[in-house]
């Protein structure tokens, strides 16, 4: 963010940076952005944990052991290193479930964003590029989508298609495209007005080619930022759906489901909800920090 | 102003109409209605009888128009589960959700706007960083986790507030905080960015050049202009809160509209689900329309056009 | 005693890749009733100089001066409350952009009245009367009706008149007009300029007129300071400057103006090749030397202000070579 716009200090501010310098600058800015570094580190760590889950998890996350139910985590008096984060109501190792749960959240976040990002980008780019009646119709669709209460419609649709991991991904993917459409629409409008798009049109490039080789690369930054923020949104919604019992179904170790299952024990063992909640917060925080950071370092108004 | 209003009204009405089609389809996609109404023990003949009696054998378009006509008269049919009309169910649950939403919104605005203004006025300083950090952290905490956390701290450990229900005003404190929480970052960011933009504008320089006090410059000249987009966002957020209250009502066991819808979904009671979806969507459309009008009213450039 | 004395004023703006020296070593003085024109191309630091006088610089900008006296008041050490009491009251400012310099959310009357009422304990009705009287003075027809209008309902020329009226509300001793006519149509430019000159005379104010248009300046200024790259390169009485410009940059600027009767139709107008130097980082020597036809090795050294005749100063070491060439 700039402070009050200087009026008349022109010199030296407009000097256009060479492309290489700008790329180097982007890297330098990325490493200089403390939020981005922190979020990126956290996110990479969580992804690594999710990928290496079978190696890292001390126990089978589905293995029930009713003799050792609700063992508290290691920092409490009755805890032990065998179950570092304790066990749940069925005696399953909490740490292992937490580690495998990262896979579910990341999987849902990624696949949802792939679906919703594709839908939203197609709508937004078409609306922004073609304008006129196409824009009016597509914007109308976006407005209508925004009017639908997301949580409620997601719950109802999940119930209709059958609550499952796939069901949640499809439902969220088909619902969460609105921000993609809004952002890519305005970004495309800006690009479509530039000279190089006019030039591409003048030399007879096909519309599809202009969209793919001129528009798409130029809205990519904005798209990546929205994708990260929407990924966090999808993960939070999945947790909420699972918490309400209409998302991912047991025995999958979804963090939202773990919180839901722990709810009845929270008065005496708050850690049963505290641990998965902390994991959820850490993941969403990491993704949001990365998204905000990327927006800061790639936003044109912050270049200079 | 008049042409602006009527144009926005036309858009709002047509969006509401489209939403009604979605809600109508939601019910029909949920399975065979005749079977659902007849109940599990009904014979094929009874089901056919009901199908005819309820007009479910007519073309879809006709059924939709019929349904829309009745919905416009607040007749959403009967609940499959409760022996009651959907309308009376919704009407009895509405006040809880509306109260919760209104308190949450107030809470969110009272916290977020001053915080955003402070962050903009002291941009780049520690105040700004703290406010932004609070935002990023706030966005990462899911409302239901915050709700559960509040229960553990304030109800279980401190015994200050009741765990759940809607018996007294005390019951609304924790749910409102949890529900309002999610709107704070968005409203704060918008007021901060709006203020930053306005503070760097020429007319703020003019105001300072007049020798006005900083408080007058900020509150009279800057905030008035920066607040215009926040009004629209507040309306949108109120709509989101009504929709999102389903999670909070589930956490705090509050018998509101969201709780009703949650139960209805679990029980396949789709006439209720359909009505709640339609009502929330129409409220959202109405809110955004009112926000547009309020915006136009606050901005003399549109008001006097 | 002079109304305004500026000695060695500098404005630095710290940026990520170094300090931008927006203004350095600017000195001048202004008597009551006098008009000083500050001339230069965009980026030369003229607006920064005026904002520095009002202490309205962007937050991160740093102002330094050996002396900054307004009617005996030291502006360098004056606390913000003291500055606020001066601003709009005894020193008022008119900005370049009439289209965006008025708050779109409040009526003209509100914004005019506020200018008076924040400095004087007057009733709203009295402020209103004063506003109507000044709006009439600046040539706005149906002034009383305008008070209830919003800025967007007025044309650019009318808005600039409103800005002038606003600056006059408290009857200031000094008025700073920062390119007051740049954003306006050519026909309206002349009207506004004459209006300013007349008002200045009528109210006995001193005026600092900031402009990049020497034609404008020639008509109203008593004194002229030519700025280049944040420095005053030449300052003199208006007559002296236009009659015998000493600095090559001033000459370049004068060559850019077509003179009726002297510039033959179709003949090329003068242009100064090149662009402003980068002002980020330490500055050495004459900033104009890269673009100067008379540049010599000594131009890279320290350049003192030379008094060429009483009241006429130029910051150039090649004045003699220039004279010889002419």
Short mmCIF file of C-alpha atoms in Angstrom, two decimals, chain A residues 1-5 7 34 140 143-157 159-160 178-179 229 232-233 236 239-241 243-246 255-256 259-260 263 266-271 273-274 276-278 280-286 288-289 292 295, chain B residues 11 13-19 22-23 26 29-31 123 129 136-137 139-142 144-145 148-149 151-152 156-157 163 182 189 192-193 196 199-200 205 208 239-240 243-244 246-247 250-253 258 261-262 265-266 268 270 273 276-277 280-282 284-285:
data_model
loop_
_atom_site.label_atom_id
_atom_site.label_comp_id
_atom_site.label_asym_id
_atom_site.label_seq_id
_atom_site.Cartn_x
_atom_site.Cartn_y
_atom_site.Cartn_z
CA UNK A 1 0.00 0.00 0.00
CA UNK A 2 1.31 3.39 -0.87
CA UNK A 3 1.10 6.34 1.42
CA UNK A 4 -0.50 9.58 0.24
CA UNK A 5 0.25 9.91 -3.46
CA UNK A 7 2.22 14.84 -6.48
CA UNK A 34 7.68 -12.47 6.16
CA UNK A 140 -26.43 -12.73 -14.04
CA UNK A 143 -25.30 -13.01 -9.17
CA UNK A 144 -27.76 -15.86 -8.88
CA UNK A 145 -25.09 -18.18 -7.55
CA UNK A 146 -24.10 -15.59 -4.94
CA UNK A 147 -27.70 -15.39 -3.77
CA UNK A 148 -27.75 -19.08 -2.86
CA UNK A 149 -26.71 -19.75 0.76
CA UNK A 150 -23.52 -21.80 0.27
CA UNK A 151 -23.47 -23.87 3.45
CA UNK A 152 -27.12 -24.78 3.17
CA UNK A 153 -27.05 -25.64 -0.52
CA UNK A 154 -23.81 -27.60 -0.04
CA UNK A 155 -25.38 -29.54 2.83
CA UNK A 156 -28.55 -30.27 0.86
CA UNK A 157 -26.65 -31.22 -2.29
CA UNK A 159 -27.23 -35.15 1.18
CA UNK A 160 -28.71 -35.60 -2.30
CA UNK A 178 -18.00 -17.36 -7.91
CA UNK A 179 -14.84 -15.58 -6.78
CA UNK A 229 -7.74 -18.34 -0.92
CA UNK A 232 -8.69 -22.42 2.25
CA UNK A 233 -12.39 -21.69 1.81
CA UNK A 236 -13.07 -24.77 5.92
CA UNK A 239 -14.70 -29.20 7.86
CA UNK A 240 -18.05 -27.52 8.52
CA UNK A 241 -19.96 -30.05 6.41
CA UNK A 243 -18.79 -31.35 11.47
CA UNK A 244 -22.51 -31.25 10.65
CA UNK A 245 -22.35 -34.93 9.70
CA UNK A 246 -23.12 -34.41 6.02
CA UNK A 255 -10.36 -33.01 10.77
CA UNK A 256 -13.90 -31.63 10.71
CA UNK A 259 -14.03 -32.35 15.84
CA UNK A 260 -17.60 -33.52 15.36
CA UNK A 263 -17.76 -32.76 20.55
CA UNK A 266 -15.09 -31.81 24.95
CA UNK A 267 -16.29 -30.94 28.46
CA UNK A 268 -13.89 -33.38 30.07
CA UNK A 269 -11.25 -33.76 27.35
CA UNK A 270 -11.09 -30.47 25.43
CA UNK A 271 -8.04 -31.70 23.55
CA UNK A 273 -11.46 -31.01 19.59
CA UNK A 274 -8.52 -28.75 20.32
CA UNK A 276 -7.82 -31.21 15.09
CA UNK A 277 -9.00 -27.59 15.38
CA UNK A 278 -5.40 -26.44 15.77
CA UNK A 280 -7.21 -26.96 10.72
CA UNK A 281 -6.28 -23.43 11.79
CA UNK A 282 -2.61 -24.06 10.97
CA UNK A 283 -3.38 -25.32 7.46
CA UNK A 284 -5.86 -22.55 6.64
CA UNK A 285 -3.56 -19.93 8.11
CA UNK A 286 -0.64 -21.24 6.03
CA UNK A 288 -4.09 -17.71 3.52
CA UNK A 289 -0.65 -16.34 4.33
CA UNK A 292 -2.08 -12.84 0.77
CA UNK A 295 -1.09 -10.99 -3.86
CA UNK B 11 -32.39 -7.37 -11.62
CA UNK B 13 -36.63 -9.67 -9.02
CA UNK B 14 -35.28 -11.75 -11.87
CA UNK B 15 -32.50 -13.18 -9.70
CA UNK B 16 -35.11 -14.08 -7.08
CA UNK B 17 -37.13 -15.80 -9.77
CA UNK B 18 -34.12 -17.82 -10.94
CA UNK B 19 -33.35 -18.78 -7.37
CA UNK B 22 -33.25 -23.74 -8.22
CA UNK B 23 -35.14 -24.23 -4.97
CA UNK B 26 -33.90 -29.07 -5.25
CA UNK B 29 -34.24 -33.88 -7.35
CA UNK B 30 -34.51 -35.20 -3.83
CA UNK B 31 -36.53 -38.22 -4.94
CA UNK B 123 -0.76 2.51 7.89
CA UNK B 129 0.40 -4.77 11.30
CA UNK B 136 -5.27 -13.24 8.86
CA UNK B 137 -5.48 -15.25 12.06
CA UNK B 139 -9.87 -15.84 8.87
CA UNK B 140 -8.11 -19.11 9.65
CA UNK B 141 -10.26 -19.97 12.69
CA UNK B 142 -13.46 -21.71 11.57
CA UNK B 144 -17.56 -23.65 14.72
CA UNK B 145 -14.11 -24.13 16.25
CA UNK B 148 -16.61 -24.70 20.70
CA UNK B 149 -13.60 -22.91 22.13
CA UNK B 151 -18.03 -22.86 25.17
CA UNK B 152 -15.04 -24.58 26.78
CA UNK B 156 -17.41 -24.92 31.09
CA UNK B 157 -14.45 -23.36 32.89
CA UNK B 163 -23.66 -23.54 27.06
CA UNK B 182 -16.01 -14.43 10.18
CA UNK B 189 -9.90 -4.97 5.05
CA UNK B 192 -8.87 -0.08 5.68
CA UNK B 193 -8.34 -0.12 1.91
CA UNK B 196 -6.27 4.39 2.44
CA UNK B 199 -6.92 9.48 2.49
CA UNK B 200 -4.63 9.83 -0.51
CA UNK B 205 -5.46 17.28 0.88
CA UNK B 208 -6.04 19.45 5.44
CA UNK B 239 -26.85 -12.55 4.03
CA UNK B 240 -23.83 -14.82 4.50
CA UNK B 243 -26.77 -18.75 5.67
CA UNK B 244 -23.77 -19.55 7.84
CA UNK B 246 -26.62 -23.14 10.39
CA UNK B 247 -23.21 -24.17 11.76
CA UNK B 250 -25.79 -26.52 15.45
CA UNK B 251 -22.88 -25.79 17.81
CA UNK B 252 -24.99 -23.89 20.32
CA UNK B 253 -28.12 -25.95 19.86
CA UNK B 258 -30.42 -23.04 10.26
CA UNK B 261 -32.78 -26.80 7.83
CA UNK B 262 -30.01 -29.00 9.21
CA UNK B 265 -31.72 -32.26 5.45
CA UNK B 266 -30.80 -35.14 7.74
CA UNK B 268 -34.96 -35.83 3.94
CA UNK B 270 -37.13 -31.40 1.54
CA UNK B 273 -35.10 -27.33 3.03
CA UNK B 276 -35.36 -22.17 3.86
CA UNK B 277 -33.11 -22.01 0.77
CA UNK B 280 -32.51 -17.05 2.65
CA UNK B 281 -31.81 -16.40 -1.03
CA UNK B 282 -34.65 -13.90 -1.32
CA UNK B 284 -29.99 -11.96 0.35
CA UNK B 285 -31.33 -10.53 -2.90
#
